[in-house]
Amino acid sequence: MTTSTRGAAVVTGAAGGLGRAVAAALHADGWPVLLTDVDAAAVAAVAAPLGGWSRPLDVRDEAACAEVAAEAAGAPGGLGLWVNNAGLLATGPAWTHDPATRRRLVEVNTLGAMNGTLAALAVLRAQGHGHVLNVVSLAGLIAAPGETVYAASKHALLAFSLGTLADLRMAGVRGVHVSCLCPDGIWTPMLHDKLADPGALASFTGTLLSPERVAARVVRLARRPRPVVSLPRWRGAQVRLLDAFPRLALALTPVVRAAGRAGQRRQIRRVRADASRPRL
C-alpha cells in the first residue's frame, strides 16, 4: 500500500513518550503524520524532523477533534489512520483521588478517545475506508489494583471501541476498522516517577516495554487491523484468565504486590546502570 492510497495519520498526545515514538515509527513507515498534543510548542518541536505537520489539540474538545480530522482529510489519500494515544495516569485507591482527578482521567482517557474516534469516523465512513487505532492498556482487560480509576477509563474505551466496530459492521461498513492495542507497562515519563509508588505496582508486574517496541507494534497493527492486540501476547492471555476468575485474582493480590515491587527494584537498577554508563 502506498502513502498516497493510505492517506495521512493523526497521532494524539504526540509531544513525548509513546506518542512521540508512534509518530516517528509511522513517519519511518511512509505515513504523512499530523502530530497533535495539548502542548503546542512541544509537539511542534517533535514534528519538525518528521515533516513539521502539527496542531495543538485538547482531545476533550470535540469540535477541535473534528477540525483536525477535516484537515487530515485534505491530505493526499485523505485520512487513513487516527491513533488515539493521549492519556493520563493517576495511582492509588480510588478514594484518594479528588473529584477533579477522577473526572480528568475519564475525560481524557475515555471521552477524549471517543471524541477522536467519532471525529475520524465522520471522515472515514464517508471515504469508505480507514482505521482508528486506540491505545488502551492491559489495564483495559483487568481491574489493576492501585490503578482502578485509570483501569475503569480504559475498560470503557475498550467497550466503546469494540461496540463501535460491531456497529460499523452492522451498518454494512466493511472498509473502516477499529483496533485496540493493550500494551503492558511502558517506560515513559508516565512511569518515571512511579518507581517507589505502591499504587503503580501493577504496571511493573510484567514486561516493562520500551516506547519503540510498542510503536513498532502500532505500525504492524496499522497495516493489518485486528480488534484487540495485547503486547506481549502472553500477558494478555494471563490477565484475561485472571479477569475470568475474580475471586482468584483477589486471592493473588499479595503475589501481584510482591511481583510489582520486584519489578520496580529491577527498573531502579536499570536506571542507575544507564545513568552510570559513559556517554559517547
XYZ file of N, CA and C in Angstrom:
840
model
N 0.851 -1.187 0.000
C 0.000 0.000 0.000
C 0.885 1.235 0.000
N 0.641 2.149 -0.893
C 1.474 3.343 -0.985
C 0.938 4.428 -0.079
N 1.797 5.397 0.216
C 1.387 6.504 1.069
C 0.188 7.231 0.489
N 0.161 7.437 -0.825
C -0.913 8.206 -1.448
C -2.259 7.510 -1.324
N -2.274 6.182 -1.284
C -3.544 5.476 -1.182
C -3.976 5.290 0.254
N -3.045 5.239 1.182
C -3.466 5.018 2.564
C -3.705 6.315 3.319
N -3.285 7.442 2.793
C -3.611 8.722 3.391
C -2.709 9.113 4.533
N -3.199 10.074 5.334
C -2.422 10.635 6.439
C -2.792 9.962 7.746
N -1.860 10.049 8.705
C -2.085 9.514 10.046
C -2.106 10.662 11.045
N -3.035 10.613 11.972
C -3.107 11.563 13.081
C -2.731 10.827 14.355
N -1.868 11.423 15.163
C -1.481 10.837 16.448
C -1.750 11.865 17.535
N -2.529 11.506 18.537
C -2.782 12.401 19.661
C -1.767 12.140 20.770
N -1.536 13.143 21.597
C -0.560 13.006 22.676
C 0.830 12.723 22.153
N 1.218 13.420 21.078
C 2.446 13.072 20.349
C 3.663 13.891 20.749
N 3.555 14.710 21.789
C 4.680 15.564 22.163
C 5.779 14.817 22.908
N 5.516 13.621 23.376
C 6.521 12.866 24.116
C 6.077 11.445 24.359
N 6.926 10.672 25.035
C 6.578 9.325 25.423
C 6.204 8.441 24.259
N 5.151 7.650 24.451
C 4.723 6.716 23.415
C 4.243 7.441 22.163
N 3.516 8.539 22.320
C 3.005 9.250 21.148
C 4.109 9.709 20.226
N 5.180 10.198 20.808
C 6.323 10.628 20.006
C 6.927 9.444 19.256
N 7.070 8.309 19.931
C 7.632 7.118 19.294
C 6.718 6.605 18.187
N 5.407 6.649 18.415
C 4.444 6.195 17.402
C 4.523 7.085 16.166
N 4.556 8.393 16.374
C 4.640 9.314 15.241
C 5.904 9.073 14.426
N 7.037 8.868 15.110
C 8.302 8.623 14.416
C 8.265 7.310 13.645
N 7.675 6.273 14.247
C 7.606 4.972 13.582
C 6.700 5.015 12.359
N 5.574 5.703 12.466
C 4.673 5.826 11.316
C 5.331 6.635 10.203
N 6.024 7.708 10.580
C 6.743 8.522 9.588
C 7.785 7.662 8.862
N 8.520 6.846 9.623
C 9.525 5.976 9.013
C 8.894 4.940 8.094
N 7.634 4.596 8.364
C 6.927 3.621 7.529
C 6.284 4.268 6.311
N 6.451 5.585 6.156
C 5.956 6.257 4.964
C 4.669 7.033 5.119
N 4.134 7.101 6.342
C 2.908 7.855 6.553
C 3.209 9.355 6.682
N 2.455 10.237 6.052
C 2.480 11.644 6.446
C 1.745 11.750 7.778
N 2.401 12.277 8.808
C 1.843 12.231 10.159
C 1.521 13.635 10.660
N 0.282 13.823 11.118
C -0.144 15.046 11.776
C -0.059 14.804 13.278
N 0.919 15.425 13.917
C 1.141 15.249 15.342
C 0.305 16.264 16.115
N -0.385 15.804 17.135
C -1.205 16.697 17.943
C -0.895 16.487 19.419
N -1.080 17.554 20.174
C -0.873 17.474 21.622
C -1.424 18.751 22.244
N -1.741 18.683 23.524
C -2.218 19.874 24.218
C -1.108 20.907 24.358
N 0.157 20.456 24.321
C 1.316 21.355 24.395
C 1.758 21.707 22.980
N 1.339 22.863 22.492
C 1.572 23.247 21.096
C 3.050 23.385 20.772
N 3.819 24.018 21.657
C 5.240 24.224 21.382
C 5.999 22.914 21.363
N 5.704 22.048 22.326
C 6.415 20.767 22.406
C 6.119 19.892 21.198
N 4.869 19.832 20.775
C 4.538 18.960 19.653
C 5.088 19.514 18.339
N 5.175 20.836 18.227
C 5.775 21.432 17.028
C 7.253 21.073 16.933
N 7.947 21.061 18.078
C 9.365 20.703 18.088
C 9.563 19.245 17.700
N 8.690 18.367 18.181
C 8.786 16.940 17.833
C 8.475 16.741 16.358
N 7.528 17.496 15.823
C 7.112 17.329 14.430
C 8.144 17.824 13.431
N 8.998 18.752 13.847
C 9.932 19.393 12.917
C 10.729 18.406 12.071
N 11.371 17.371 12.666
C 12.125 16.429 11.828
C 11.259 15.376 11.147
N 9.948 15.409 11.410
C 9.040 14.408 10.834
C 8.121 15.013 9.779
N 8.522 16.129 9.228
C 7.702 16.789 8.217
C 7.102 18.089 8.690
N 7.152 18.344 10.001
C 6.722 19.633 10.525
C 5.228 19.859 10.607
N 4.426 18.802 10.502
C 2.967 18.958 10.488
C 2.424 18.694 11.884
N 1.998 19.723 12.588
C 1.481 19.545 13.940
C 0.367 20.537 14.206
N -0.462 20.205 15.187
C -1.530 21.096 15.626
C -1.736 20.921 17.127
N -2.020 22.010 17.850
C -2.405 21.848 19.254
C -3.780 21.191 19.319
N -3.957 20.291 20.259
C -5.249 19.615 20.381
C -5.459 19.140 21.810
N -6.534 19.591 22.406
C -7.029 19.044 23.659
C -8.139 18.066 23.275
N -7.894 16.778 23.482
C -8.833 15.769 22.995
C -10.190 15.864 23.669
N -10.278 16.611 24.752
C -11.577 16.801 25.404
C -12.484 17.734 24.609
N -11.914 18.419 23.626
C -12.656 19.382 22.802
C -13.142 18.676 21.539
N -14.414 18.355 21.512
C -14.994 17.599 20.397
C -14.871 18.356 19.078
N -15.129 19.642 19.101
C -15.058 20.442 17.873
C -13.629 20.516 17.349
N -12.665 20.618 18.257
C -11.263 20.669 17.835
C -10.832 19.358 17.193
N -11.309 18.241 17.733
C -11.002 16.949 17.118
C -11.562 16.883 15.698
N -12.767 17.384 15.524
C -13.386 17.386 14.195
C -12.584 18.251 13.225
N -12.045 19.377 13.702
C -11.245 20.249 12.838
C -9.955 19.550 12.406
N -9.317 18.828 13.306
C -8.096 18.098 12.964
C -8.411 17.002 11.946
N -9.512 16.287 12.150
C -9.894 15.234 11.206
C -10.155 15.812 9.823
N -10.820 16.953 9.773
C -11.105 17.585 8.481
C -9.819 18.024 7.792
N -8.862 18.546 8.563
C -7.592 18.949 7.967
C -6.850 17.732 7.401
N -6.798 16.658 8.176
C -6.116 15.451 7.705
C -6.810 14.868 6.482
N -8.132 15.028 6.412
C -8.881 14.522 5.260
C -8.478 15.213 3.975
N -7.908 16.403 4.086
C -7.470 17.131 2.902
C -6.113 16.717 2.380
N -5.436 15.817 3.078
C -4.138 15.323 2.619
C -4.325 14.375 1.440
N -3.298 14.166 0.619
C -3.403 13.188 -0.465
C -3.792 11.813 0.079
N -4.834 11.245 -0.475
C -5.323 9.958 0.019
C -6.289 10.076 1.163
N -6.522 11.318 1.663
C -7.463 11.515 2.759
C -6.885 11.128 4.098
N -7.755 10.900 5.068
C -7.369 10.448 6.394
C -7.314 8.921 6.388
N -6.133 8.388 6.661
C -6.000 6.931 6.638
C -6.000 6.285 8.002
N -5.485 7.006 8.995
C -5.291 6.409 10.317
C -5.411 7.490 11.380
N -6.139 7.178 12.446
C -6.210 8.064 13.610
C -5.799 7.244 14.817
N -4.727 7.644 15.498
C -4.238 6.938 16.675
C -4.587 7.738 17.916
N -5.492 7.209 18.720
C -5.836 7.826 19.999
C -4.847 7.331 21.050
N -3.840 8.152 21.305
C -2.788 7.786 22.251
C -2.818 8.638 23.517
N -3.349 9.849 23.448
C -3.325 10.756 24.601
C -3.963 10.087 25.815
N -3.288 10.178 26.955
C -3.824 9.554 28.160
C -3.144 10.064 29.415
N -3.815 9.855 30.536
C -3.310 10.253 31.840
C -3.362 9.069 32.791
N -2.442 9.049 33.764
C -2.421 8.016 34.800
C -2.409 8.679 36.166
N -3.281 8.206 37.044
C -3.224 8.574 38.460
C -3.299 7.279 39.249
N -2.451 7.144 40.256
C -2.367 5.894 41.001
C -2.888 6.068 42.423
N -3.134 4.930 43.049
C -3.638 4.921 44.415
C -5.100 4.514 44.448
N -5.607 4.147 45.624
C -7.024 3.776 45.751
C -7.939 4.891 45.253
N -9.069 4.507 44.711
C -9.989 5.487 44.126
C -10.391 6.550 45.141
N -10.492 6.178 46.411
C -10.948 7.144 47.402
C -9.889 8.197 47.749
N -8.669 8.012 47.233
C -7.626 9.014 47.468
C -7.603 10.094 46.389
N -8.333 9.903 45.312
C -8.369 10.889 44.236
C -9.461 11.916 44.511
N -9.142 13.165 44.251
C -10.195 14.171 44.369
C -11.100 14.092 43.140
N -12.288 14.671 43.214
C -13.223 14.583 42.082
C -12.647 15.096 40.773
N -11.822 16.144 40.837
C -11.255 16.703 39.607
C -10.317 15.710 38.937
N -9.565 14.953 39.731
C -8.651 13.955 39.163
C -9.431 12.840 38.490
N -10.447 12.334 39.172
C -11.262 11.267 38.574
C -11.897 11.743 37.268
N -12.420 12.950 37.290
C -13.068 13.485 36.100
C -12.062 13.651 34.955
N -10.873 14.150 35.287
C -9.857 14.377 34.250
C -9.437 13.064 33.595
N -9.272 12.002 34.378
C -8.900 10.704 33.805
C -9.949 10.210 32.818
N -11.204 10.313 33.208
C -12.276 9.838 32.324
C -12.413 10.748 31.102
N -12.290 12.045 31.313
C -12.449 12.977 30.191
C -11.353 12.797 29.138
N -10.128 12.544 29.563
C -9.034 12.372 28.599
C -8.993 10.949 28.066
N -8.934 9.969 28.967
C -8.716 8.580 28.542
C -9.907 7.976 27.811
N -11.099 8.341 28.227
C -12.304 7.743 27.637
C -12.994 8.712 26.670
N -13.482 9.834 27.209
C -14.222 10.760 26.353
C -13.326 11.373 25.283
N -12.062 11.630 25.612
C -11.147 12.172 24.611
C -10.944 11.210 23.456
N -10.771 9.930 23.782
C -10.618 8.925 22.721
C -11.922 8.748 21.943
N -13.053 8.862 22.632
C -14.335 8.817 21.923
C -14.433 9.983 20.946
N -14.048 11.182 21.397
C -14.094 12.347 20.513
C -13.242 12.125 19.268
N -12.016 11.617 19.482
C -11.137 11.361 18.346
C -11.694 10.309 17.414
N -12.224 9.238 18.002
C -12.784 8.154 17.189
C -13.943 8.657 16.335
N -14.851 9.376 16.944
C -16.040 9.839 16.220
C -15.691 10.904 15.186
N -14.707 11.762 15.506
C -14.260 12.744 14.516
C -13.660 12.042 13.310
N -12.845 11.027 13.574
C -12.245 10.271 12.476
C -13.307 9.521 11.680
N -14.258 8.908 12.375
C -15.273 8.112 11.680
C -16.158 8.966 10.779
N -16.371 10.229 11.153
C -17.163 11.117 10.290
C -16.507 11.237 8.917
N -15.172 11.194 8.881
C -14.438 11.246 7.619
C -14.333 9.862 6.995
N -13.971 8.873 7.796
C -13.698 7.542 7.266
C -14.942 6.874 6.693
N -16.079 7.072 7.335
C -17.303 6.467 6.820
C -17.669 7.055 5.469
N -17.439 8.363 5.305
C -17.717 8.995 4.011
C -16.754 8.493 2.946
N -15.504 8.281 3.337
C -14.499 7.750 2.405
C -14.764 6.285 2.059
N -15.261 5.561 3.058
C -15.464 4.121 2.897
C -14.258 3.300 3.285
N -13.232 3.939 3.835
C -12.041 3.194 4.247
C -11.262 4.005 5.268
N -10.437 3.320 6.049
C -9.599 3.971 7.048
C -9.600 3.176 8.335
N -8.896 3.701 9.327
C -8.597 2.906 10.520
C -8.464 3.825 11.728
N -9.130 3.469 12.816
C -8.928 4.107 14.117
C -8.216 3.108 15.007
N -7.104 3.526 15.584
C -6.321 2.641 16.448
C -6.263 3.273 17.836
N -6.881 2.613 18.791
C -6.945 3.134 20.152
C -5.923 2.442 21.040
N -5.040 3.230 21.638
C -4.079 2.686 22.592
C -4.806 2.561 23.927
N -5.082 1.342 24.311
C -5.828 1.086 25.549
C -4.802 0.824 26.652
N -4.590 -0.419 27.019
C -3.659 -0.808 28.078
C -4.080 -2.192 28.515
N -3.155 -2.931 29.124
C -3.582 -4.167 29.778
C -4.594 -3.863 30.877
N -4.530 -2.642 31.424
C -5.497 -2.243 32.451
C -6.912 -2.166 31.897
N -7.053 -2.187 30.583
C -8.378 -2.248 29.989
C -8.941 -3.652 29.950
N -8.100 -4.637 30.283
C -8.523 -6.038 30.265
C -8.746 -6.609 31.657
N -8.247 -5.913 32.685
C -8.381 -6.399 34.058
C -8.381 -5.202 35.002
N -9.020 -5.352 36.132
C -9.037 -4.277 37.124
C -7.715 -4.286 37.881
N -6.815 -3.375 37.513
C -5.478 -3.340 38.097
C -5.512 -2.661 39.464
N -5.106 -3.350 40.538
C -5.092 -2.707 41.852
C -4.129 -1.531 41.875
N -4.563 -0.456 42.510
C -3.748 0.751 42.558
C -3.957 1.680 41.385
N -4.602 1.176 40.352
C -4.841 1.991 39.153
C -6.305 1.863 38.734
N -7.187 1.830 39.721
C -8.572 1.447 39.456
C -9.330 2.462 38.602
N -9.152 3.757 38.850
C -9.857 4.751 38.040
C -9.293 4.756 36.627
N -7.982 4.666 36.516
C -7.345 4.551 35.199
C -7.869 3.312 34.468
N -7.907 2.174 35.165
C -8.396 0.936 34.547
C -9.850 1.071 34.123
N -10.657 1.726 34.951
C -12.064 1.916 34.597
C -12.200 2.738 33.320
N -11.365 3.773 33.182
C -11.425 4.594 31.973
C -11.005 3.796 30.742
N -10.067 2.879 30.913
C -9.600 2.065 29.793
C -10.570 0.925 29.479
N -11.234 0.367 30.510
C -12.284 -0.613 30.249
C -13.379 0.009 29.383
N -13.759 1.233 29.730
C -14.804 1.919 28.967
C -14.367 2.146 27.529
N -13.095 2.503 27.326
C -12.596 2.722 25.967
C -12.609 1.428 25.165
N -12.241 0.327 25.799
C -12.258 -0.962 25.095
C -13.684 -1.323 24.674
N -14.627 -1.164 25.580
C -16.022 -1.482 25.254
C -16.533 -0.580 24.135
N -16.221 0.703 24.215
C -16.646 1.637 23.172
C -16.049 1.255 21.822
N -14.778 0.899 21.807
C -14.093 0.579 20.549
C -14.687 -0.662 19.896
N -14.845 -1.723 20.680
C -15.371 -2.972 20.114
C -16.837 -2.822 19.723
N -17.603 -2.096 20.533
C -19.000 -1.873 20.180
C -19.140 -1.035 18.922
N -18.272 -0.039 18.772
C -18.304 0.804 17.566
C -17.934 -0.003 16.335
N -16.948 -0.880 16.470
C -16.582 -1.738 15.347
C -17.752 -2.629 14.944
N -18.452 -3.181 15.933
C -19.627 -4.010 15.636
C -20.721 -3.172 14.972
N -20.895 -1.937 15.445
C -21.902 -1.054 14.834
C -21.568 -0.771 13.366
N -20.284 -0.574 13.077
C -19.880 -0.344 11.692
C -20.236 -1.544 10.816
N -19.954 -2.735 11.322
C -20.254 -3.929 10.528
C -21.760 -4.121 10.370
N -22.517 -3.840 11.423
C -23.979 -3.957 11.321
C -24.548 -2.952 10.329
N -23.857 -1.820 10.180
C -24.288 -0.801 9.217
C -23.790 -1.093 7.811
N -23.087 -2.207 7.644
C -22.589 -2.590 6.335
C -21.289 -1.919 5.936
N -20.608 -1.269 6.886
C -19.332 -0.601 6.598
C -18.203 -1.607 6.821
N -17.560 -2.037 5.750
C -16.524 -3.072 5.840
C -15.112 -2.534 5.721
N -14.975 -1.354 5.147
C -13.633 -0.845 4.889
C -13.054 0.024 5.988
N -13.833 0.257 7.048
C -13.373 1.084 8.170
C -13.136 0.170 9.367
N -11.980 0.303 9.994
C -11.575 -0.601 11.072
C -11.336 0.162 12.365
N -11.570 -0.520 13.465
C -11.225 -0.009 14.788
C -10.409 -1.084 15.488
N -9.215 -0.731 15.926
C -8.330 -1.669 16.622
C -7.988 -1.139 17.997
N -7.727 -2.051 18.926
C -7.286 -1.701 20.268
C -5.952 -2.371 20.548
N -4.975 -1.587 20.965
C -3.685 -2.125 21.380
C -3.602 -2.021 22.896
N -3.331 -3.160 23.537
C -3.297 -3.228 25.004
C -1.897 -3.622 25.457
N -0.994 -2.643 25.592
C 0.372 -2.971 25.999
C 0.519 -3.060 27.513
N 1.536 -3.806 27.928
C 1.946 -3.847 29.322
C 2.527 -2.482 29.693
N 3.064 -2.337 30.894
C 3.659 -1.078 31.306
C 4.740 -0.620 30.341
N 4.783 0.668 30.060
C 5.735 1.242 29.107
C 6.629 2.224 29.855
N 7.935 2.136 29.634
C 8.866 3.022 30.318
C 8.891 4.381 29.620
N 7.961 5.219 30.017
C 7.833 6.579 29.519
C 7.728 7.503 30.733
N 7.705 8.827 30.518
C 7.547 9.739 31.658
C 6.332 9.448 32.528
N 5.335 8.751 31.995
C 4.165 8.400 32.793
C 4.534 7.538 33.997
N 5.620 6.747 33.860
C 6.051 5.870 34.955
C 7.377 6.280 35.582
N 8.026 7.287 35.041
C 9.359 7.643 35.532
C 9.366 8.013 37.012
N 8.269 8.572 37.507
C 8.227 8.976 38.910
C 7.448 7.979 39.771
N 7.265 6.754 39.256
C 6.456 5.760 39.963
C 7.275 4.606 40.536
N 8.586 4.753 40.575
C 9.441 3.633 40.989
C 9.323 3.318 42.476
N 8.826 4.230 43.260
C 8.621 3.969 44.686
C 7.147 4.104 45.062
N 6.288 4.107 44.060
C 4.859 4.333 44.282
C 4.137 2.995 44.434
N 3.606 2.672 45.615
C 2.892 1.399 45.784
C 1.620 1.322 44.946
N 1.093 2.460 44.555
C -0.100 2.448 43.722
C 0.161 2.045 42.292
N 1.428 2.083 41.875
C 1.787 1.754 40.491
C 2.337 0.338 40.343
N 2.218 -0.479 41.377
C 2.824 -1.812 41.340
C 2.360 -2.637 40.137
N 1.079 -2.512 39.781
C 0.542 -3.330 38.686
C 1.279 -3.086 37.378
N 1.765 -1.867 37.173
C 2.454 -1.532 35.922
C 3.835 -2.180 35.821
N 4.338 -2.690 36.940
C 5.687 -3.264 36.953
C 5.671 -4.775 37.161
N 4.506 -5.413 37.059
C 4.416 -6.853 37.334
C 4.849 -7.720 36.163
N 4.903 -7.150 34.974
C 5.227 -7.965 33.799
C 6.447 -7.455 33.073
N 6.340 -7.391 31.755
C 7.432 -6.951 30.905
C 7.333 -5.454 30.683
N 8.274 -4.688 31.247
C 8.268 -3.248 31.035
C 8.777 -2.962 29.622
N 7.931 -2.359 28.815
C 8.206 -2.196 27.395
C 8.846 -0.854 27.089
N 9.619 -0.810 26.023
C 10.124 0.465 25.528
C 9.066 1.077 24.615
N 8.996 2.413 24.541
C 8.031 3.028 23.624
C 8.276 2.627 22.175
N 9.540 2.376 21.813
C 9.855 1.986 20.431
C 9.261 0.625 20.091
N 9.279 -0.294 21.060
C 8.697 -1.619 20.800
C 7.192 -1.514 20.588
N 6.545 -0.717 21.426
C 5.100 -0.554 21.279
C 4.777 0.166 19.969
N 5.579 1.160 19.623
C 5.360 1.896 18.373
C 5.499 0.985 17.165
N 6.458 0.058 17.220
C 6.618 -0.892 16.114
C 5.377 -1.764 15.971
N 4.757 -2.114 17.105
C 3.528 -2.921 17.038
C 2.374 -2.093 16.489
N 2.362 -0.793 16.790
C 1.344 0.088 16.225
C 1.444 0.088 14.701
N 2.662 0.179 14.180
C 2.860 0.192 12.728
C 2.327 -1.099 12.110
N 2.637 -2.224 12.730
C 2.140 -3.514 12.208
C 0.628 -3.593 12.288
N 0.061 -3.092 13.374
C -1.393 -3.124 13.526
C -2.060 -2.166 12.546
N -1.396 -1.062 12.243
C -1.930 -0.132 11.245
C -2.010 -0.791 9.879
N -1.050 -1.649 9.593
C -1.043 -2.358 8.307
C -2.053 -3.499 8.271
N -2.258 -4.135 9.428
C -3.159 -5.288 9.498
C -4.073 -5.136 10.713
N -5.206 -4.474 10.556
C -6.085 -4.212 11.698
C -6.589 -5.498 12.364
N -6.681 -5.430 13.698
C -7.277 -6.504 14.490
C -8.044 -5.862 15.635
N -9.153 -6.466 16.069
C -9.964 -5.819 17.112
C -9.200 -5.556 18.413
N -8.481 -6.563 18.925
C -7.741 -6.398 20.175
C -6.410 -7.126 20.068
N -5.341 -6.411 20.396
C -3.999 -6.990 20.422
C -3.352 -6.620 21.750
N -2.829 -7.607 22.458
C -2.084 -7.327 23.685
C -0.597 -7.473 23.404
N 0.188 -6.738 24.169
C 1.642 -6.767 23.994
C 2.309 -6.790 25.363
N 3.088 -7.854 25.654
C 3.236 -9.066 24.855
C 1.969 -9.919 24.901
N 1.849 -10.812 23.941
C 0.612 -11.572 23.807
C 0.329 -12.440 25.026
N 1.383 -13.010 25.630
C 1.170 -13.895 26.780
C 0.583 -13.146 27.961
N 0.906 -11.852 28.078
C 0.363 -11.080 29.189
C -1.140 -10.856 29.011
N -1.549 -10.694 27.764
C -2.977 -10.565 27.517
C -3.732 -11.808 27.934
N -3.174 -12.981 27.589
C -3.803 -14.247 27.980
C -3.837 -14.380 29.500
N -2.753 -13.971 30.145
C -2.661 -14.086 31.606
C -3.716 -13.234 32.305
N -3.819 -11.962 31.912
C -4.753 -11.089 32.613
C -6.205 -11.422 32.264
N -6.449 -11.910 31.062
C -7.817 -12.322 30.724
C -8.250 -13.516 31.568
N -7.313 -14.414 31.833
C -7.623 -15.568 32.683
C -7.976 -15.099 34.091
N -7.183 -14.195 34.633
C -7.467 -13.674 35.964
C -8.787 -12.904 35.990
N -9.071 -12.178 34.925
C -10.320 -11.426 34.867
C -11.530 -12.357 34.852
N -11.345 -13.543 34.286
C -12.441 -14.511 34.224
C -12.728 -15.145 35.585
N -11.754 -15.044 36.498
C -11.905 -15.640 37.822
C -11.562 -14.582 38.879
N -12.488 -13.676 39.145
C -12.187 -12.557 40.037
C -11.807 -12.972 41.457
N -12.380 -14.051 41.955
C -12.002 -14.486 43.304
C -10.542 -14.912 43.332
N -10.096 -15.581 42.274
C -8.693 -15.970 42.179
C -7.807 -14.730 42.091
N -8.231 -13.759 41.279
C -7.444 -12.530 41.139
C -7.297 -11.825 42.475
N -8.374 -11.768 43.261
C -8.299 -11.129 44.575
C -7.377 -11.905 45.510
N -7.437 -13.232 45.453
C -6.573 -14.056 46.305
C -5.104 -13.866 45.967
N -4.824 -13.529 44.716
C -3.438 -13.361 44.274
C -2.918 -11.937 44.460
N -3.697 -11.076 45.100
C -3.255 -9.697 45.298
C -1.894 -9.599 45.982
N -1.608 -10.404 47.021
C -0.260 -10.330 47.615
C 0.838 -10.710 46.624
N 0.549 -11.634 45.720
C 1.527 -12.027 44.701
C 1.763 -10.869 43.736
N 0.691 -10.198 43.352
C 0.801 -9.033 42.466
C 1.642 -7.948 43.130
N 1.387 -7.722 44.420
C 2.158 -6.708 45.145
C 3.646 -7.053 45.153
N 3.965 -8.315 45.445
C 5.369 -8.723 45.502
C 6.031 -8.636 44.127
N 5.307 -9.074 43.085
C 5.866 -9.032 41.730
C 6.079 -7.595 41.275
N 5.141 -6.718 41.606
C 5.275 -5.325 41.216
C 6.428 -4.642 41.919
N 6.589 -4.915 43.205
C 7.708 -4.296 43.929
C 9.037 -4.802 43.386
N 9.101 -6.104 43.058
C 10.322 -6.646 42.462
C 10.601 -5.984 41.117
N 9.547 -5.737 40.338
C 9.717 -5.064 39.058
C 10.208 -3.642 39.219
N 9.706 -2.952 40.222
C 10.196 -1.598 40.492
C 11.683 -1.614 40.848
N 12.092 -2.570 41.683
C 13.506 -2.658 42.064
C 14.390 -2.952 40.852
N 13.898 -3.834 39.959
C 14.670 -4.126 38.741
C 14.848 -2.872 37.900
N 13.771 -2.113 37.773
C 13.854 -0.907 36.952
C 14.752 0.142 37.590
N 14.740 0.243 38.899
C 15.648 1.170 39.586
C 17.096 0.814 39.260
N 17.412 -0.492 39.276
C 18.779 -0.911 38.956
C 19.121 -0.570 37.515
N 18.173 -0.756 36.598
C 18.425 -0.421 35.190
C 18.670 1.076 35.016
N 17.863 1.874 35.685
C 18.011 3.327 35.575
C 19.363 3.761 36.112
N 19.761 3.204 37.226
C 21.059 3.556 37.812
C 22.198 3.108 36.900
N 22.057 1.922 36.316
C 23.101 1.422 35.414
C 23.215 2.314 34.181
N 22.060 2.728 33.653
C 22.091 3.617 32.480
C 22.719 4.968 32.834
N 22.428 5.457 34.033
C 22.952 6.760 34.436
C 24.466 6.716 34.642
N 25.005 5.562 35.044
C 26.439 5.442 35.294
C 27.237 5.056 34.044
N 26.523 4.698 32.974
C 27.210 4.294 31.761
C 27.831 5.505 31.088
N 29.096 5.414 30.650
C 29.735 6.567 29.997
C 29.009 6.965 28.724
N 28.850 8.245 28.522
C 28.196 8.760 27.303
C 29.256 9.027 26.245
N 28.989 8.567 25.044
C 29.955 8.748 23.939
C 29.717 10.081 23.251
